[in-house]
Short mmCIF file of C-alpha atoms in Angstrom, two decimals:
data_model
loop_
_atom_site.label_atom_id
_atom_site.label_comp_id
_atom_site.label_asym_id
_atom_site.label_seq_id
_atom_site.Cartn_x
_atom_site.Cartn_y
_atom_site.Cartn_z
CA UNK A 1 -159.92 66.78 57.59
CA UNK A 2 -156.88 67.70 59.68
CA UNK A 3 -153.52 66.73 58.19
CA UNK A 4 -152.02 63.38 59.34
CA UNK A 5 -148.47 63.64 60.58
CA UNK A 6 -145.91 61.76 58.47
CA UNK A 7 -143.29 59.49 59.97
CA UNK A 8 -140.04 61.36 59.97
CA UNK A 9 -136.54 60.49 60.80
CA UNK A 10 -136.73 62.93 63.69
CA UNK A 11 -138.94 60.38 65.50
CA UNK A 12 -136.28 57.63 65.06
CA UNK A 13 -133.23 59.79 65.93
CA UNK A 14 -134.86 61.17 69.10
CA UNK A 15 -133.52 64.59 68.35
CA UNK A 16 -136.88 66.23 68.41
CA UNK A 17 -139.00 63.96 70.61
CA UNK A 18 -139.60 65.09 74.10
CA UNK A 19 -141.25 63.21 77.04
CA UNK A 20 -142.24 64.67 80.37
CA UNK A 21 -139.41 62.71 82.05
CA UNK A 22 -136.84 63.80 79.61
CA UNK A 23 -137.92 67.41 79.81
CA UNK A 24 -137.90 67.44 83.59
CA UNK A 25 -134.34 66.20 83.66
CA UNK A 26 -132.82 68.45 81.14
CA UNK A 27 -134.66 71.46 82.34
CA UNK A 28 -133.26 71.20 85.87
CA UNK A 29 -130.26 73.29 85.13
CA UNK A 30 -132.39 76.11 83.79
CA UNK A 31 -134.56 75.89 86.99
CA UNK A 32 -131.54 75.99 89.14
CA UNK A 33 -130.23 79.11 87.31
CA UNK A 34 -133.56 80.88 87.66
CA UNK A 35 -133.78 80.09 91.35
CA UNK A 36 -130.29 81.51 91.85
CA UNK A 37 -130.24 84.64 89.65
CA UNK A 38 -133.85 85.80 89.03
CA UNK A 39 -136.83 86.92 91.04
CA UNK A 40 -139.66 84.45 91.37
CA UNK A 41 -141.31 84.00 88.03
CA UNK A 42 -144.99 85.16 87.41
CA UNK A 43 -147.36 82.30 87.78
CA UNK A 44 -148.98 80.87 84.58
CA UNK A 45 -152.52 82.32 84.37
CA UNK A 46 -155.18 79.81 84.74
CA UNK A 47 -157.78 79.15 82.08
CA UNK A 48 -161.21 80.38 82.73
CA UNK A 49 -163.97 77.76 83.07
CA UNK A 50 -164.81 76.42 79.61
CA UNK A 51 -161.65 77.81 78.04
CA UNK A 52 -159.86 75.25 75.99
CA UNK A 53 -156.61 74.92 74.07
CA UNK A 54 -156.46 75.81 70.35
CA UNK A 55 -153.57 73.48 69.61
CA UNK A 56 -154.44 71.08 66.69
CA UNK A 57 -157.87 72.79 66.25
CA UNK A 58 -158.52 72.98 62.44
CA UNK A 59 -160.15 75.93 60.74
CA UNK A 60 -163.83 75.54 59.81
CA UNK A 61 -164.00 74.96 56.06
CA UNK A 62 -164.45 78.13 54.17
CA UNK A 63 -165.73 78.08 50.58
CA UNK A 64 -163.90 81.33 49.98
CA UNK A 65 -161.75 83.46 52.37
CA UNK A 66 -162.87 87.03 52.65
CA UNK A 67 -160.09 89.40 54.03
CA UNK A 68 -160.43 92.67 55.85
CA UNK A 69 -157.17 94.76 55.95
CA UNK A 70 -156.36 97.10 58.78
CA UNK A 71 -153.31 99.41 57.97
CA UNK A 72 -152.62 100.44 54.44
CA UNK A 73 -149.08 101.89 54.51
CA UNK A 74 -146.29 100.29 52.61
CA UNK A 75 -146.87 96.84 53.93
CA UNK A 76 -150.62 96.70 54.09
CA UNK A 77 -151.18 98.14 50.62
CA UNK A 78 -148.82 95.66 49.04
CA UNK A 79 -150.08 92.66 50.93
CA UNK A 80 -153.67 93.60 49.94
CA UNK A 81 -152.83 92.84 46.20
CA UNK A 82 -151.17 89.62 47.41
CA UNK A 83 -154.41 88.45 49.24
CA UNK A 84 -156.55 89.22 46.19
CA UNK A 85 -154.19 87.08 43.89
CA UNK A 86 -154.66 83.81 45.95
CA UNK A 87 -157.20 81.40 44.49
CA UNK A 88 -160.53 81.60 46.46
CA UNK A 89 -159.60 84.74 48.35
CA UNK A 90 -160.92 88.27 48.05
CA UNK A 91 -160.38 91.47 49.87
CA UNK A 92 -163.87 92.64 50.98
CA UNK A 93 -162.84 95.66 53.19
CA UNK A 94 -159.90 97.95 53.70
CA UNK A 95 -159.20 100.41 56.53
CA UNK A 96 -156.66 103.07 57.38
CA UNK A 97 -156.92 106.01 59.78
CA UNK A 98 -156.04 108.01 56.68
CA UNK A 99 -159.10 107.56 54.42
CA UNK A 100 -157.24 108.41 51.24
CA UNK A 101 -155.17 105.31 51.72
CA UNK A 102 -158.24 103.10 51.81
CA UNK A 103 -159.58 104.74 48.61
CA UNK A 104 -156.20 104.40 46.94
CA UNK A 105 -155.92 100.61 47.82
CA UNK A 106 -159.56 100.12 46.73
CA UNK A 107 -158.85 101.85 43.42
CA UNK A 108 -155.82 99.72 42.85
CA UNK A 109 -157.70 96.38 43.38
CA UNK A 110 -160.51 97.43 41.19
CA UNK A 111 -157.98 98.41 38.45
CA UNK A 112 -156.53 94.89 38.80
CA UNK A 113 -159.94 93.48 37.93
CA UNK A 114 -160.80 92.39 41.50
CA UNK A 115 -164.09 93.25 43.34
CA UNK A 116 -163.82 96.69 44.93
CA UNK A 117 -163.44 96.41 48.74
CA UNK A 118 -165.56 98.54 51.14
CA UNK A 119 -163.51 101.54 52.43
CA UNK A 120 -163.16 102.57 56.08
CA UNK A 121 -161.04 105.37 57.52
CA UNK A 122 -160.79 108.84 58.89
CA UNK A 123 -160.92 108.00 62.62
CA UNK A 124 -159.04 105.93 65.26
CA UNK A 125 -162.03 103.62 65.68
CA UNK A 126 -162.88 103.18 61.90
CA UNK A 127 -161.46 99.64 62.12
CA UNK A 128 -164.03 98.73 64.75
CA UNK A 129 -166.80 99.69 62.37
CA UNK A 130 -165.28 97.47 59.68
CA UNK A 131 -165.13 94.49 62.14
CA UNK A 132 -168.85 94.56 62.40
CA UNK A 133 -169.13 93.31 58.88
CA UNK A 134 -170.35 89.86 58.29
CA UNK A 135 -168.45 89.31 55.03
CA UNK A 136 -164.97 89.11 56.66
CA UNK A 137 -163.46 85.74 57.68
CA UNK A 138 -159.78 86.80 58.18
CA UNK A 139 -158.55 90.19 59.46
CA UNK A 140 -154.97 91.10 58.37
CA UNK A 141 -153.33 93.83 60.49
CA UNK A 142 -150.38 95.91 59.27
CA UNK A 143 -150.53 98.96 61.49
CA UNK A 144 -147.74 100.29 63.75
CA UNK A 145 -146.67 97.97 66.50
CA UNK A 146 -148.45 99.80 69.27
CA UNK A 147 -151.80 98.99 67.78
CA UNK A 148 -151.40 95.33 67.12
CA UNK A 149 -152.59 93.99 70.41
CA UNK A 150 -155.78 95.97 70.68
CA UNK A 151 -156.88 95.54 67.07
CA UNK A 152 -156.03 91.81 67.14
CA UNK A 153 -158.05 91.28 70.25
CA UNK A 154 -160.91 93.25 68.89
CA UNK A 155 -160.88 91.26 65.74
CA UNK A 156 -160.96 87.99 67.65
CA UNK A 157 -163.88 89.22 69.77
CA UNK A 158 -165.76 90.10 66.54
CA UNK A 159 -165.56 86.43 65.59
CA UNK A 160 -162.77 86.68 62.97
CA UNK A 161 -159.56 84.78 62.45
CA UNK A 162 -156.64 87.11 62.60
CA UNK A 163 -153.04 87.48 61.05
CA UNK A 164 -150.88 90.13 62.49
CA UNK A 165 -147.65 91.60 61.27
CA UNK A 166 -144.68 91.41 63.72
CA UNK A 167 -145.03 91.57 66.76
CA UNK A 168 -148.56 90.54 67.74
CA UNK A 169 -148.04 92.47 71.06
CA UNK A 170 -145.32 94.13 72.96
CA UNK A 171 -146.13 93.29 76.63
CA UNK A 172 -146.29 89.89 78.37
CA UNK A 173 -149.80 90.51 79.71
CA UNK A 174 -150.96 91.31 76.16
CA UNK A 175 -149.48 88.22 74.83
CA UNK A 176 -151.18 86.14 77.42
CA UNK A 177 -154.41 87.99 76.76
CA UNK A 178 -154.37 87.10 73.05
CA UNK A 179 -153.71 83.49 73.91
CA UNK A 180 -156.62 83.50 76.21
CA UNK A 181 -158.84 85.39 73.88
CA UNK A 182 -158.12 82.84 71.04
CA UNK A 183 -159.12 80.06 73.37
CA UNK A 184 -162.34 81.67 74.52
CA UNK A 185 -163.52 82.85 71.05
CA UNK A 186 -162.23 79.59 69.24
CA UNK A 187 -160.67 81.79 66.63
CA UNK A 188 -157.10 81.52 65.42
CA UNK A 189 -154.54 84.38 65.65
CA UNK A 190 -151.16 84.01 63.98
CA UNK A 191 -148.03 86.06 63.52
CA UNK A 192 -147.57 87.02 59.83
CA UNK A 193 -144.01 85.50 59.88
CA UNK A 194 -143.30 85.45 56.23
CA UNK A 195 -139.67 84.33 56.81
CA UNK A 196 -140.91 81.14 58.21
CA UNK A 197 -142.06 80.44 54.69
CA UNK A 198 -138.75 81.37 53.05
CA UNK A 199 -137.34 78.79 50.77
CA UNK A 200 -134.03 78.30 52.54
CA UNK A 201 -135.68 78.47 55.97
CA UNK A 202 -138.17 75.64 54.97
CA UNK A 203 -135.37 73.45 53.36
CA UNK A 204 -133.27 73.94 56.64
CA UNK A 205 -136.32 72.83 58.64
CA UNK A 206 -136.70 69.63 56.54
CA UNK A 207 -133.05 68.85 56.77
CA UNK A 208 -133.20 69.23 60.56
CA UNK A 209 -136.30 67.08 60.82
CA UNK A 210 -134.77 64.50 58.61
CA UNK A 211 -131.61 64.34 60.90
CA UNK A 212 -128.93 65.60 58.57
CA UNK A 213 -127.49 67.88 61.28
CA UNK A 214 -127.70 65.12 63.90
CA UNK A 215 -128.89 66.19 67.28
CA UNK A 216 -129.58 69.99 67.01
CA UNK A 217 -127.65 71.88 69.71
CA UNK A 218 -127.84 75.56 68.69
CA UNK A 219 -129.19 78.07 66.18
CA UNK A 220 -128.55 81.69 65.34
CA UNK A 221 -131.00 84.08 63.73
CA UNK A 222 -132.03 87.67 63.68
CA UNK A 223 -132.96 90.80 61.76
CA UNK A 224 -130.00 92.88 60.81
CA UNK A 225 -131.23 95.45 58.37
CA UNK A 226 -129.85 98.99 57.79
CA UNK A 227 -133.05 101.05 58.13
CA UNK A 228 -131.37 104.36 58.89
CA UNK A 229 -132.40 106.12 55.74
CA UNK A 230 -136.00 104.83 56.08
CA UNK A 231 -136.33 105.66 59.71
CA UNK A 232 -135.40 109.31 59.05
CA UNK A 233 -137.60 109.50 55.94
CA UNK A 234 -140.58 111.88 56.35
CA UNK A 235 -142.89 109.62 54.20
CA UNK A 236 -141.88 105.93 54.72
CA UNK A 237 -143.00 105.29 58.38
CA UNK A 238 -146.06 107.44 59.01
CA UNK A 239 -145.49 109.88 61.73
CA UNK A 240 -142.03 108.46 62.32
CA UNK A 241 -143.61 105.63 64.43
CA UNK A 242 -140.81 103.19 64.05
CA UNK A 243 -137.98 105.62 64.81
CA UNK A 244 -139.84 106.72 67.85
CA UNK A 245 -139.63 103.16 69.39
CA UNK A 246 -135.90 103.89 69.60
CA UNK A 247 -136.61 106.72 72.04
CA UNK A 248 -138.84 104.80 74.30
CA UNK A 249 -137.21 101.60 75.27
CA UNK A 250 -134.18 99.26 75.06
CA UNK A 251 -135.38 96.11 73.59
CA UNK A 252 -135.06 93.51 70.94
CA UNK A 253 -138.00 94.93 68.86
CA UNK A 254 -137.98 92.60 65.87
CA UNK A 255 -135.73 89.52 66.03
CA UNK A 256 -138.59 87.24 65.21
CA UNK A 257 -137.72 87.01 61.44
CA UNK A 258 -134.52 85.14 62.43
CA UNK A 259 -135.80 83.45 65.73
CA UNK A 260 -139.00 81.84 64.19
CA UNK A 261 -137.30 79.62 61.56
CA UNK A 262 -134.73 78.36 64.02
CA UNK A 263 -137.45 77.67 66.68
CA UNK A 264 -139.43 75.81 64.10
CA UNK A 265 -136.45 73.62 63.18
CA UNK A 266 -136.04 72.94 66.88
CA UNK A 267 -139.69 71.96 67.33
CA UNK A 268 -140.30 74.77 69.89
CA UNK A 269 -143.78 74.12 71.30
CA UNK A 270 -143.76 70.82 69.54
CA UNK A 271 -141.33 68.78 71.68
CA UNK A 272 -139.18 71.45 73.09
CA UNK A 273 -139.72 74.85 74.51
CA UNK A 274 -137.80 78.09 75.15
CA UNK A 275 -137.14 78.52 78.92
CA UNK A 276 -134.72 81.33 79.77
CA UNK A 277 -133.61 84.50 78.04
CA UNK A 278 -130.63 86.88 78.70
CA UNK A 279 -130.19 90.09 76.74
CA UNK A 280 -127.26 92.37 76.00
CA UNK A 281 -127.17 95.63 74.08
CA UNK A 282 -124.45 97.84 72.72
CA UNK A 283 -124.57 101.51 72.99
CA UNK A 284 -127.07 103.49 70.91
CA UNK A 285 -124.73 105.26 68.46
CA UNK A 286 -125.96 104.55 64.96
CA UNK A 287 -129.11 106.67 64.70
CA UNK A 288 -127.46 109.73 66.26
CA UNK A 289 -124.42 109.41 64.08
CA UNK A 290 -126.54 109.18 60.92
CA UNK A 291 -128.56 112.13 61.98
CA UNK A 292 -125.39 114.15 62.63
CA UNK A 293 -124.06 113.43 59.11
CA UNK A 294 -127.20 113.35 56.95
CA UNK A 295 -130.17 114.98 58.55
CA UNK A 296 -130.85 118.80 58.54
CA UNK A 297 -130.91 120.59 61.81
CA UNK A 298 -134.41 121.78 61.03
CA UNK A 299 -135.66 118.08 61.11
CA UNK A 300 -137.90 117.23 64.13
CA UNK A 301 -135.58 114.27 64.86
CA UNK A 302 -133.15 116.68 66.47
CA UNK A 303 -135.51 116.83 69.51
CA UNK A 304 -135.14 113.08 70.04
CA UNK A 305 -132.83 110.99 72.28
CA UNK A 306 -132.20 107.49 71.12
CA UNK A 307 -131.93 104.94 73.94
CA UNK A 308 -132.22 101.50 72.19
CA UNK A 309 -128.81 99.79 71.64
CA UNK A 310 -127.72 99.41 68.01
CA UNK A 311 -127.27 95.59 68.52
CA UNK A 312 -129.56 93.76 71.00
CA UNK A 313 -128.76 90.09 71.48
CA UNK A 314 -130.94 87.57 73.23
CA UNK A 315 -129.38 84.31 74.35
CA UNK A 316 -132.17 81.80 74.84
CA UNK A 317 -132.03 78.36 76.39
CA UNK A 318 -134.45 75.54 75.68
CA UNK A 319 -135.80 72.78 77.89
CA UNK A 320 -133.72 70.22 76.05
CA UNK A 321 -130.51 72.10 76.46
CA UNK A 322 -130.28 73.87 73.14
CA UNK A 323 -129.18 77.46 72.74
CA UNK A 324 -130.58 80.10 70.36
CA UNK A 325 -128.97 83.40 69.64
CA UNK A 326 -131.42 86.02 68.34
CA UNK A 327 -130.28 89.48 67.27
CA UNK A 328 -131.74 92.79 66.17
CA UNK A 329 -129.90 95.71 64.54
CA UNK A 330 -131.48 98.33 62.27
CA UNK A 331 -129.19 101.18 63.18
CA UNK A 332 -125.74 100.09 61.86
CA UNK A 333 -124.29 100.33 58.30
CA UNK A 334 -124.31 96.68 57.13
CA UNK A 335 -125.77 94.49 54.36
CA UNK A 336 -129.14 92.84 55.06
CA UNK A 337 -129.05 89.50 56.84
CA UNK A 338 -131.32 87.30 58.91
CA UNK A 339 -128.36 85.05 59.77
CA UNK A 340 -130.50 81.83 59.57
CA UNK A 341 -128.07 79.24 60.90
CA UNK A 342 -128.54 75.90 62.50
CA UNK A 343 -126.01 73.48 63.99
CA UNK A 344 -125.90 70.01 65.42
CA UNK A 345 -123.72 67.04 66.29
CA UNK A 346 -123.39 66.14 62.45
CA UNK A 347 -123.25 69.46 60.66
CA UNK A 348 -124.07 73.04 60.20
CA UNK A 349 -125.90 75.37 57.84
CA UNK A 350 -125.32 79.04 57.45
CA UNK A 351 -127.34 81.46 55.33
CA UNK A 352 -126.30 84.82 53.94
CA UNK A 353 -122.90 83.54 53.59
CA UNK A 354 -121.95 85.00 50.24
CA UNK A 355 -120.39 81.85 48.79
CA UNK A 356 -120.65 80.90 45.21
CA UNK A 357 -124.28 79.61 45.51
CA UNK A 358 -127.52 80.71 44.02
CA UNK A 359 -129.23 79.91 47.31
CA UNK A 360 -126.94 82.24 49.29
CA UNK A 361 -126.17 79.49 51.90
CA UNK A 362 -123.37 77.30 52.73
CA UNK A 363 -123.41 73.88 54.51
CA UNK A 364 -121.11 71.24 56.02
CA UNK A 365 -122.65 67.93 57.02
CA UNK A 366 -120.94 64.56 57.84
CA UNK A 367 -120.50 62.06 56.18
CA UNK A 368 -121.06 63.98 53.01
CA UNK A 369 -118.44 66.56 53.64
CA UNK A 370 -114.91 66.52 55.11
CA UNK A 371 -111.71 68.52 54.98
CA UNK A 372 -113.03 71.51 56.95
CA UNK A 373 -114.40 73.11 53.76
CA UNK A 374 -117.84 74.76 53.25
CA UNK A 375 -120.04 73.50 50.40
CA UNK A 376 -122.73 75.29 48.55
CA UNK A 377 -126.36 74.92 49.89
CA UNK A 378 -127.69 74.70 46.36
CA UNK A 379 -127.93 70.87 45.98
CA UNK A 380 -129.43 70.48 49.44
CA UNK A 381 -132.08 73.12 48.84
CA UNK A 382 -133.08 71.31 45.67
CA UNK A 383 -133.28 68.00 47.43
CA UNK A 384 -135.05 69.37 50.58
CA UNK A 385 -137.24 71.90 48.81
CA UNK A 386 -140.59 72.27 50.64
CA UNK A 387 -143.60 71.05 48.82
CA UNK A 388 -145.06 74.59 49.00
CA UNK A 389 -142.20 75.99 46.99
CA UNK A 390 -142.39 73.14 44.47
CA UNK A 391 -146.11 73.80 44.04
CA UNK A 392 -146.46 77.55 43.95
CA UNK A 393 -142.87 78.82 43.70
CA UNK A 394 -143.48 80.42 40.17
CA UNK A 395 -146.76 82.05 41.33
CA UNK A 396 -144.92 83.34 44.43
CA UNK A 397 -142.24 84.98 42.32
CA UNK A 398 -144.95 86.77 40.34
CA UNK A 399 -147.31 87.86 43.14
CA UNK A 400 -145.36 88.40 46.22
CA UNK A 401 -142.65 90.50 47.74
CA UNK A 402 -139.58 89.39 49.61
CA UNK A 403 -138.58 86.86 47.19
CA UNK A 404 -142.06 85.31 47.00
CA UNK A 405 -142.30 84.27 50.73
CA UNK A 406 -145.15 86.81 51.27
CA UNK A 407 -147.35 85.04 48.77
CA UNK A 408 -146.37 81.56 50.06
CA UNK A 409 -147.60 82.82 53.45
CA UNK A 410 -150.78 84.16 52.03
CA UNK A 411 -151.50 81.15 49.81
CA UNK A 412 -150.96 78.69 52.56
CA UNK A 413 -153.14 80.61 54.99
CA UNK A 414 -155.92 80.63 52.58
CA UNK A 415 -155.53 77.01 51.71
CA UNK A 416 -155.58 75.98 55.40
CA UNK A 417 -158.84 77.92 55.89
CA UNK A 418 -160.50 76.66 52.66
CA UNK A 419 -159.44 73.11 53.27
CA UNK A 420 -160.27 73.13 57.05
CA UNK A 421 -156.71 72.29 58.17
CA UNK A 422 -154.82 73.08 61.41
CA UNK A 423 -152.67 76.18 61.20
CA UNK A 424 -148.93 75.82 60.59
CA UNK A 425 -148.33 78.77 62.99
CA UNK A 426 -150.73 79.13 66.02
CA UNK A 427 -151.17 81.64 68.63
CA UNK A 428 -148.76 79.76 70.97
CA UNK A 429 -145.92 80.00 68.42
CA UNK A 430 -146.75 83.61 67.76
CA UNK A 431 -146.67 84.57 71.55
CA UNK A 432 -143.43 82.53 72.17
CA UNK A 433 -141.65 84.16 69.17
CA UNK A 434 -142.75 87.62 70.23
CA UNK A 435 -141.97 87.18 73.95
CA UNK A 436 -138.39 88.32 73.58
CA UNK A 437 -139.64 91.89 72.90
CA UNK A 438 -140.82 92.50 76.57
CA UNK A 439 -138.41 89.87 78.10
CA UNK A 440 -135.39 91.68 76.57
CA UNK A 441 -136.61 94.93 78.32
CA UNK A 442 -136.79 93.00 81.61
CA UNK A 443 -133.41 91.31 81.25
CA UNK A 444 -131.52 94.56 80.14
CA UNK A 445 -133.04 96.47 83.10
CA UNK A 446 -131.68 93.82 85.43
CA UNK A 447 -128.11 94.16 83.83
CA UNK A 448 -128.55 91.23 81.55
CA UNK A 449 -129.76 88.62 84.17
CA UNK A 450 -131.80 85.71 82.99
CA UNK A 451 -135.55 85.87 82.86
CA UNK A 452 -138.01 83.04 82.53
CA UNK A 453 -139.99 82.58 79.31
CA UNK A 454 -143.45 81.76 79.91
CA UNK A 455 -144.95 78.47 78.58
CA UNK A 456 -147.91 79.76 76.57
CA UNK A 457 -148.97 76.21 75.80
CA UNK A 458 -149.49 75.43 79.45
CA UNK A 459 -147.57 72.17 79.32
CA UNK A 460 -148.68 70.87 75.89
CA UNK A 461 -145.23 71.78 74.42
CA UNK A 462 -144.12 68.17 75.27
CA UNK A 463 -146.25 66.65 72.48
CA UNK A 464 -144.57 66.30 69.11
CA UNK A 465 -146.95 67.71 66.38
CA UNK A 466 -147.00 68.99 62.87
CA UNK A 467 -146.28 72.62 62.10
CA UNK A 468 -144.36 74.17 59.13
CA UNK A 469 -143.23 70.66 58.23
CA UNK A 470 -146.58 69.96 56.69
CA UNK A 471 -147.66 67.25 54.29
CA UNK A 472 -148.49 68.00 50.68
CA UNK A 473 -152.07 69.07 50.15
CA UNK A 474 -154.22 70.81 47.54
CA UNK A 475 -155.95 74.05 47.33
CA UNK A 476 -159.60 73.29 46.98
CA UNK A 477 -160.96 74.17 43.61
CA UNK A 478 -162.55 77.56 43.13
CA UNK A 479 -166.26 77.16 42.36
#
């Protein structure tokens, strides 16, 4: 049975409840801005006859979830072990264009005492052969970004549910096509946004939905990660695929890790929606400077010219008048941060603040606090800890990377499929969170002018519904 929404203080406060009339009033400023400063927006594609929304459509009940993995580099090989550790889940097939990786992953799973998955590899189309299997319920895709769209669509057309590493696609028409393909095939596709399942992120979401920040006005998130050494490594990113993206385009490639948790706390696609994006970019200095200092002249990277700005910032407006700042920077020397900040009329939360807190966050909310002094987030995280972390936090620490959030994502996905529940993250969320990739290109090409963000829900964003703020539920017992 689908989960029944719980009554939350957000319904009483009105901070996250949208109606058509309210949305029309608040959105008029954005509409006027677009009319003044941008070209006419592209029309929303019509649904084909018989095509229906996938909003609030539960998974069919699966006695067990059988996973096929495409892409077995650093991410895919590690996540394969995570999938196999979830109760009621098994990896039945693995695929990589390099066949030795498929064998290595299969060997490792067998050594862990798991059933040995079938191996596919050696050619560009090996994954298509794997998709013909009838013992795969969920396809997990962890290949380079340029392959995500095609492989995700092919998996949907093969009748599989799909979970794709960031981003699900890099072009607007591809994002729309994935939405439409989900609706036609009646299969779910979701972004593997592990940060949405982070412990602080979920506690922040619960605080927002319980009204502790008052009326939410703005949020700030991003992906700030010094990847220079890895980008120039000859082994970490196969064929230097990630570094080469910095030679092709000026774009916010990967801000979703910070954007998605803020969007969830604001009920984007669930009472509000993102409407307008403006992008700015600094000069591309970081990669060339690192190469000058640390990379031998014989290295192939010396034939490359880097065009993507070190820091790309997207300023996003919502229909209800909120503002989100989403940032991407992997080229500068700096400690890691996803920023993860949310603010409203009664308080603010900031993550990665480095205060005396085991959680790493700081908070200031009225009437609890006064005196213009930050407080530790620790007590609030304990009080507002999400039920998933209370239930499987210890298992997550033992079985998943990134502080356990990988395993929480995997466990919850399998639980949703085995229990026949509605996904926490659907294709509409996934498309919206990834839209800043192509839209930042468009805005930057126009000198930072605002561009419209499509409504992938085709109007259904006005309806408040459950998402990552799920109710407690159980993993079905393993037979």
